[in-house]
Coordinates of N, CA, C and O in Angstrom, one line a residue:
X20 N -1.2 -5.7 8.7 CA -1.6 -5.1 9.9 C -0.4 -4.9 10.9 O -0.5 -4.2 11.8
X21 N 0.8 -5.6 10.6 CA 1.8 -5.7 12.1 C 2.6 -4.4 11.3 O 3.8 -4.5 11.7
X22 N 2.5 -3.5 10.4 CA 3.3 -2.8 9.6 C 2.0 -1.2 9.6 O 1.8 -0.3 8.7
X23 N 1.2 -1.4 11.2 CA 0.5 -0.6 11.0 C -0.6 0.0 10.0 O -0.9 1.2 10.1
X24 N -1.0 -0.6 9.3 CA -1.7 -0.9 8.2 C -3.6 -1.0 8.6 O -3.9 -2.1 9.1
X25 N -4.3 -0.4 8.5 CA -5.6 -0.8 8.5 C -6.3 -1.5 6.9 O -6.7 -0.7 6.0
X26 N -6.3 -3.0 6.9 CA -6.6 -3.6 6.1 C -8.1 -4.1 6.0 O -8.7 -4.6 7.0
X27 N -8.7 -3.9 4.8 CA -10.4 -4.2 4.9 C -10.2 -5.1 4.8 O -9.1 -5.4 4.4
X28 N -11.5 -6.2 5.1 CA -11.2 -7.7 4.7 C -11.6 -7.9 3.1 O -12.5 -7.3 2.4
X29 N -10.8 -9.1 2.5 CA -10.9 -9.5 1.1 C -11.0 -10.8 1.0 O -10.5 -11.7 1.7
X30 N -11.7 -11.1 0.1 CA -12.0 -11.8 -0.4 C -11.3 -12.5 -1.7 O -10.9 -13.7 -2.0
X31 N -11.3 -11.4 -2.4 CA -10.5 -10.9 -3.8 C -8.4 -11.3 -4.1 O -7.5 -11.9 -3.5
X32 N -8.5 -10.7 -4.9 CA -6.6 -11.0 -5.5 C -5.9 -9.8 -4.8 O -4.7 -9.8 -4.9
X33 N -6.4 -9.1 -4.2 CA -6.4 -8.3 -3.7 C -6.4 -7.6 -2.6 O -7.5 -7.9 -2.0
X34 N -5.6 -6.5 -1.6 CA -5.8 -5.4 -0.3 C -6.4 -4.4 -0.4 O -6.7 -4.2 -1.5
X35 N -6.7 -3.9 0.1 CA -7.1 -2.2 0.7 C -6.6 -1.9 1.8 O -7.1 -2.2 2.9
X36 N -5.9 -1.4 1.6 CA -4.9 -0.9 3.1 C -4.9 0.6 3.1 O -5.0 1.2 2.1
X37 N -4.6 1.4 4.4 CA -4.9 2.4 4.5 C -3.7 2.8 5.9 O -4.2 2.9 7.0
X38 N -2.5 3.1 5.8 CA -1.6 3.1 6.9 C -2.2 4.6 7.9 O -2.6 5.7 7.5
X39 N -2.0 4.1 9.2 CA -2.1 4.9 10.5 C -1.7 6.4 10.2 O -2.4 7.5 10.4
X40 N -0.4 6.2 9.8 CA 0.2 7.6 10.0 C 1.0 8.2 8.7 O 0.8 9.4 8.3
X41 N 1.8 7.3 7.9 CA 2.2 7.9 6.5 C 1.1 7.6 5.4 O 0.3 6.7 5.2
X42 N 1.4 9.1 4.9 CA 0.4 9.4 3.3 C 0.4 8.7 2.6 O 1.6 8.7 2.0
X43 N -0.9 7.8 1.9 CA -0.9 7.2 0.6 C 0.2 7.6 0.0 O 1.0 6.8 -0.3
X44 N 0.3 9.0 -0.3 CA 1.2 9.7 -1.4 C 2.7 9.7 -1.7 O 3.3 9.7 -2.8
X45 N 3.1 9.6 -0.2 CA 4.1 9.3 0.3 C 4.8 7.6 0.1 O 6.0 7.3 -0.1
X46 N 3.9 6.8 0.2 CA 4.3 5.1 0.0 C 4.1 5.1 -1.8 O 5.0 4.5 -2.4
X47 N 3.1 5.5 -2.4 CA 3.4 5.1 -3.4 C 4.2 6.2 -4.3 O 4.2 6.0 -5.5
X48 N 4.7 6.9 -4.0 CA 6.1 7.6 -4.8 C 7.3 6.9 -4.6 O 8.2 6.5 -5.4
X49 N 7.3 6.7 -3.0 CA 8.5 5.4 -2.7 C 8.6 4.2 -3.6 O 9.6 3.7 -4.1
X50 N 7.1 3.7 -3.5 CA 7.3 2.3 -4.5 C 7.8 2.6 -6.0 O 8.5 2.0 -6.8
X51 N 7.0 3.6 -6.2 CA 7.2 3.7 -7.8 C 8.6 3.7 -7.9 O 9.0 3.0 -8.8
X52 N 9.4 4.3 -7.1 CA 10.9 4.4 -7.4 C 11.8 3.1 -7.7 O 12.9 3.0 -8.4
X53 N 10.9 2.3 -7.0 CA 11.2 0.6 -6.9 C 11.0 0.0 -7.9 O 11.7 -1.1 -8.1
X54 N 10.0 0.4 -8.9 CA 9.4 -0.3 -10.1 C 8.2 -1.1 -9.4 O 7.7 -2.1 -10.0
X55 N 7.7 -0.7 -8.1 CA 6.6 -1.6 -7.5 C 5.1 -0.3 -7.8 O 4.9 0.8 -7.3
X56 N 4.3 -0.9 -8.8 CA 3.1 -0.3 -8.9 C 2.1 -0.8 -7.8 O 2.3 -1.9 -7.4
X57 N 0.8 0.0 -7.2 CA 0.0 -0.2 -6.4 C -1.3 0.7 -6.8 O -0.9 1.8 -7.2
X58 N -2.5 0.6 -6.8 CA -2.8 1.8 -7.0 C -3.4 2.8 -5.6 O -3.9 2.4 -4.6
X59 N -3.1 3.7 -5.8 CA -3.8 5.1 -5.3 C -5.0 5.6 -4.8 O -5.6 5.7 -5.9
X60 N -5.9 6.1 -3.9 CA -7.1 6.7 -4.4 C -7.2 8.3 -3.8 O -7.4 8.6 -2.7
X61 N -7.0 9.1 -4.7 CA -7.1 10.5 -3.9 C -8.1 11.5 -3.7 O -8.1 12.6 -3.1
X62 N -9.6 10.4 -4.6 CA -10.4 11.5 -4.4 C -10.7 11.5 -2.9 O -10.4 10.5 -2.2
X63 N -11.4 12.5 -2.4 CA -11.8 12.8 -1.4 C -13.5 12.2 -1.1 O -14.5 12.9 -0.9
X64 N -13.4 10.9 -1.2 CA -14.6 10.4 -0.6 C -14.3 9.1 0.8 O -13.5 9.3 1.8
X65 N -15.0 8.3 0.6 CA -14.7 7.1 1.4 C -13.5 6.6 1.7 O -13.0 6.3 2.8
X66 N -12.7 6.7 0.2 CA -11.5 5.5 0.0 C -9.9 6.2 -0.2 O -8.8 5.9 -0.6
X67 N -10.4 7.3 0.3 CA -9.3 8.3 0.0 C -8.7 7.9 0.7 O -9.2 7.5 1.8
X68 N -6.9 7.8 0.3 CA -5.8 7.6 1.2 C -5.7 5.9 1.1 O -4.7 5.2 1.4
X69 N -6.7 5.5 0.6 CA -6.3 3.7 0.4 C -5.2 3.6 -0.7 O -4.8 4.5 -1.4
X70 N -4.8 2.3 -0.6 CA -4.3 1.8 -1.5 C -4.6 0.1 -2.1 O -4.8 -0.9 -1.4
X71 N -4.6 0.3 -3.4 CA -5.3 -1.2 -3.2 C -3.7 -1.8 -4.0 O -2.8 -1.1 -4.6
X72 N -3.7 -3.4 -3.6 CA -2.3 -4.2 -3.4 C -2.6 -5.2 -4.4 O -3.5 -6.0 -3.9
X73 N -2.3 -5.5 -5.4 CA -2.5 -6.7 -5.9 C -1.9 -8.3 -5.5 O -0.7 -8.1 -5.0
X74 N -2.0 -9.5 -5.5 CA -1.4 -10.0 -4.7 C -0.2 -10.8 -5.3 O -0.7 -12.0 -5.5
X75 N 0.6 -10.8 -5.6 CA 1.3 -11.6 -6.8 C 2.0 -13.2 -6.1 O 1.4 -14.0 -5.4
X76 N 3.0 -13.2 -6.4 CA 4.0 -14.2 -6.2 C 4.6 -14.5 -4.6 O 4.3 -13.4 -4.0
X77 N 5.0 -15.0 -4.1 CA 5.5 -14.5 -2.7 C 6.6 -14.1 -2.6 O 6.9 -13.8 -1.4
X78 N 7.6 -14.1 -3.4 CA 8.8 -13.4 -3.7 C 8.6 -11.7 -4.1 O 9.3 -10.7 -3.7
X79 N 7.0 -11.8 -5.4 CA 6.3 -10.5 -5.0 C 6.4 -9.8 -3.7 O 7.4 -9.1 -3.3
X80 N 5.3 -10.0 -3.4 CA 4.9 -9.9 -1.7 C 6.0 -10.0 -0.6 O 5.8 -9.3 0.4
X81 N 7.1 -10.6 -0.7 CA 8.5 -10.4 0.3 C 8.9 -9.3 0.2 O 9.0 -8.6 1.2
X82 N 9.2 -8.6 -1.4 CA 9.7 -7.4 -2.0 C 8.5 -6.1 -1.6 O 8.9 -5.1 -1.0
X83 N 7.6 -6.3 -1.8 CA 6.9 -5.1 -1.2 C 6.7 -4.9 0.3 O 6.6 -3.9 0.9
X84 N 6.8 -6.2 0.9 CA 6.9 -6.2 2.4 C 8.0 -4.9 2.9 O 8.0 -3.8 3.3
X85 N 9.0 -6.0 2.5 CA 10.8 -4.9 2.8 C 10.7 -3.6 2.6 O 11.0 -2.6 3.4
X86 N 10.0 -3.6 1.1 CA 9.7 -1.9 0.8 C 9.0 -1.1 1.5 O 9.4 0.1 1.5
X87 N 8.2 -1.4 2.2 CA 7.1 -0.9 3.0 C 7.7 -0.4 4.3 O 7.6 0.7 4.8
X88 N 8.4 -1.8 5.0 CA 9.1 -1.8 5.8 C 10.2 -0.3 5.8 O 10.1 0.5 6.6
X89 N 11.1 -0.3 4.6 CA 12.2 0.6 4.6 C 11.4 2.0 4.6 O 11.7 3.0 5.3
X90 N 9.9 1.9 3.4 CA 10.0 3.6 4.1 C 9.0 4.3 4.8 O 8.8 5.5 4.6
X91 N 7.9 3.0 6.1 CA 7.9 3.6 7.1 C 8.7 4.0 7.9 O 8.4 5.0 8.6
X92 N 10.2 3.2 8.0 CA 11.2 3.6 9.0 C 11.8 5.1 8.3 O 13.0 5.2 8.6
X93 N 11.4 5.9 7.7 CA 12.3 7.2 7.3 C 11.7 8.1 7.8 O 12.2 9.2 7.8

């Protein structure tokens, strides 16, 4: 959420995040570059533009933070 993020609540291993202003499409081409998979949703219903996060290691999770970090800032 402090990385502008609208997050559903979970329960799960799992996010659904949905950022304010950059495109789904846009964060996950960046990650892929990284070797950080997430998945996607593009149809055009409810969940379009989410992304769901799996939650791994916290060395994981440090690594996709930064990432996230670097390419909202571009």
């Amino acid at each position: 959420a402090k990385l502008d993020f609208y997050v559903l609540p979970s329960s799960a291993n799992f996010l659904f995040v949905r950022h304010s202003s950059v495109e789904a499409e846009k964060i996950v081409k960046k990650l892929r570059q990284q070797n950080i998979l997430v998945r996607h949703f593009p149809n055009p219903d409810r969940i379009r533009g989410f992304l769901r996060i799996s939650i791994g290691t916290e060395d994981d999770m440090k690594i996709l933070v930064d990432q996230m970090r670097t390419i909202l800032a571009e």
